[in-house]
Amino acid sequence: MADHSEAPVTPVEAFEPPYYVAVFTTVRTQDQSGYSETAARMEDLVKDVPGFLGMDHAQTPGGLGITVGYFRDAEALTEWRADPEHRAAQKRGQAQWYETYTLHVAKVERSSGFTRAQRPTAD
């Protein structure tokens, strides 16, 4: 979605289950006109959904893209799915931006995380 090259690279934190994830995996077409702007708008828009917890993105050099959205409950995910701007972006994606995609929705029953402790630096 949006380019966050200047932001620190960290995954979305582990949350207390249960919660939901939507895993959107794509291969894009050559025609990406308007994609970046729409992706940035969708990223801003989903943040306004009550129950939205965060989003992770990854892109392989071979062109496989993965976006994982985290939602507190099924109602939040349903609200996002039904958003009119999001629906319009989905239609444009099918018509123009995606060669293929899959969407997997799952209820998370276990979640954990790890962060390496910062070591003091020598002066």
Short mmCIF file of C-alpha atoms in Angstrom, two decimals:
data_model
loop_
_atom_site.label_atom_id
_atom_site.label_comp_id
_atom_site.label_asym_id
_atom_site.label_seq_id
_atom_site.Cartn_x
_atom_site.Cartn_y
_atom_site.Cartn_z
CA MET A 1 0.00 0.00 0.00
CA ALA A 2 1.63 3.26 1.06
CA ASP A 3 5.41 3.67 1.00
CA HIS A 4 6.73 3.75 4.55
CA SER A 5 10.45 3.61 3.70
CA GLU A 6 11.29 6.25 6.34
CA ALA A 7 9.20 4.69 9.11
CA PRO A 8 10.80 2.04 11.32
CA VAL A 9 10.07 -1.48 10.14
CA THR A 10 8.07 -3.27 12.84
CA PRO A 11 5.21 -5.75 12.65
CA VAL A 12 1.81 -5.05 14.13
CA GLU A 13 1.98 -5.98 17.82
CA ALA A 14 0.46 -9.16 19.23
CA PHE A 15 -3.02 -8.53 20.66
CA GLU A 16 -5.07 -10.42 23.23
CA PRO A 17 -7.15 -12.96 21.27
CA PRO A 18 -9.62 -13.47 19.94
CA TYR A 19 -9.43 -11.05 17.03
CA TYR A 20 -9.66 -11.35 13.26
CA VAL A 21 -7.23 -11.10 10.38
CA ALA A 22 -7.89 -10.51 6.70
CA VAL A 23 -4.96 -11.75 4.59
CA PHE A 24 -5.00 -10.25 1.09
CA THR A 25 -2.44 -11.81 -1.27
CA THR A 26 -1.99 -10.35 -4.77
CA VAL A 27 -0.10 -10.40 -8.03
CA ARG A 28 -0.51 -7.08 -9.81
CA THR A 29 -0.87 -6.24 -13.49
CA GLN A 30 1.45 -3.93 -15.40
CA ASP A 31 -1.12 -1.09 -15.32
CA GLN A 32 -0.79 0.44 -11.85
CA SER A 33 -1.99 3.95 -12.71
CA GLY A 34 -3.83 5.36 -9.71
CA TYR A 35 -2.95 2.40 -7.47
CA SER A 36 -0.63 4.21 -5.05
CA GLU A 37 -3.11 7.02 -4.44
CA THR A 38 -6.00 4.60 -3.91
CA ALA A 39 -3.94 2.35 -1.63
CA ALA A 40 -2.94 5.35 0.50
CA ARG A 41 -6.59 6.44 0.69
CA MET A 42 -7.69 2.93 1.74
CA GLU A 43 -5.00 2.86 4.42
CA ASP A 44 -6.23 6.19 5.80
CA LEU A 45 -9.88 5.14 5.56
CA VAL A 46 -9.52 1.80 7.36
CA LYS A 47 -7.93 3.56 10.34
CA ASP A 48 -11.33 5.18 11.01
CA VAL A 49 -13.08 1.81 11.40
CA PRO A 50 -13.77 1.20 15.11
CA GLY A 51 -11.98 -2.03 15.99
CA PHE A 52 -9.23 -1.71 13.36
CA LEU A 53 -5.98 -2.77 15.06
CA GLY A 54 -3.35 -2.35 12.36
CA MET A 55 -1.94 -3.55 9.07
CA ASP A 56 1.21 -5.28 7.82
CA HIS A 57 2.46 -5.26 4.21
CA ALA A 58 5.08 -7.24 2.34
CA GLN A 59 6.12 -7.43 -1.30
CA THR A 60 8.43 -10.05 -2.77
CA PRO A 61 10.92 -9.22 -5.54
CA GLY A 62 8.93 -11.62 -7.75
CA GLY A 63 5.75 -9.56 -7.38
CA LEU A 64 3.71 -11.35 -4.72
CA GLY A 65 2.12 -8.81 -2.38
CA ILE A 66 0.64 -9.60 1.04
CA THR A 67 -1.42 -7.27 3.21
CA VAL A 68 -2.70 -8.42 6.58
CA GLY A 69 -5.38 -6.35 8.30
CA TYR A 70 -6.07 -6.91 12.00
CA PHE A 71 -9.55 -6.31 13.44
CA ARG A 72 -10.82 -6.58 17.03
CA ASP A 73 -14.08 -8.30 16.01
CA ALA A 74 -16.11 -9.56 13.08
CA GLU A 75 -18.24 -6.39 13.13
CA ALA A 76 -15.18 -4.21 12.42
CA LEU A 77 -14.19 -6.44 9.52
CA THR A 78 -17.75 -6.35 8.17
CA GLU A 79 -17.82 -2.56 8.41
CA TRP A 80 -14.58 -2.35 6.41
CA ARG A 81 -15.81 -4.82 3.80
CA ALA A 82 -19.00 -2.78 3.31
CA ASP A 83 -17.37 0.67 3.09
CA PRO A 84 -18.47 2.26 -0.23
CA GLU A 85 -15.02 3.66 -1.11
CA HIS A 86 -13.43 0.31 -0.30
CA ARG A 87 -16.00 -1.47 -2.49
CA ALA A 88 -15.22 0.91 -5.38
CA ALA A 89 -11.48 0.28 -4.94
CA GLN A 90 -12.11 -3.49 -5.01
CA LYS A 91 -13.94 -3.18 -8.32
CA ARG A 92 -11.18 -1.05 -9.82
CA GLY A 93 -8.62 -3.56 -8.55
CA GLN A 94 -10.40 -6.40 -10.34
CA ALA A 95 -10.73 -4.35 -13.52
CA GLN A 96 -7.22 -2.87 -13.61
CA TRP A 97 -4.64 -3.60 -10.90
CA TYR A 98 -4.75 -7.31 -10.03
CA GLU A 99 -3.78 -10.27 -12.18
CA THR A 100 -4.93 -12.52 -9.33
CA TYR A 101 -5.66 -12.28 -5.64
CA THR A 102 -6.88 -14.30 -2.68
CA LEU A 103 -8.52 -13.19 0.54
CA HIS A 104 -8.39 -15.30 3.68
CA VAL A 105 -10.26 -14.28 6.83
CA ALA A 106 -9.47 -16.01 10.10
CA LYS A 107 -10.18 -15.76 13.81
CA VAL A 108 -6.93 -15.57 15.78
CA GLU A 109 -6.92 -17.82 18.82
CA ARG A 110 -3.28 -17.41 19.85
CA SER A 111 -0.93 -14.46 19.50
CA SER A 112 2.55 -13.70 20.80
CA GLY A 113 5.48 -11.47 19.95
CA PHE A 114 9.15 -10.80 20.61
CA THR A 115 11.29 -7.67 20.52
CA ARG A 116 15.05 -7.79 21.10
CA ALA A 117 16.14 -5.56 23.97
CA GLN A 118 18.19 -2.52 22.99
CA ARG A 119 21.83 -2.85 23.98
CA PRO A 120 23.51 0.23 25.44
CA THR A 121 25.91 1.89 23.02
CA ALA A 122 29.47 2.76 24.01
CA ASP A 123 30.38 6.47 23.88
#
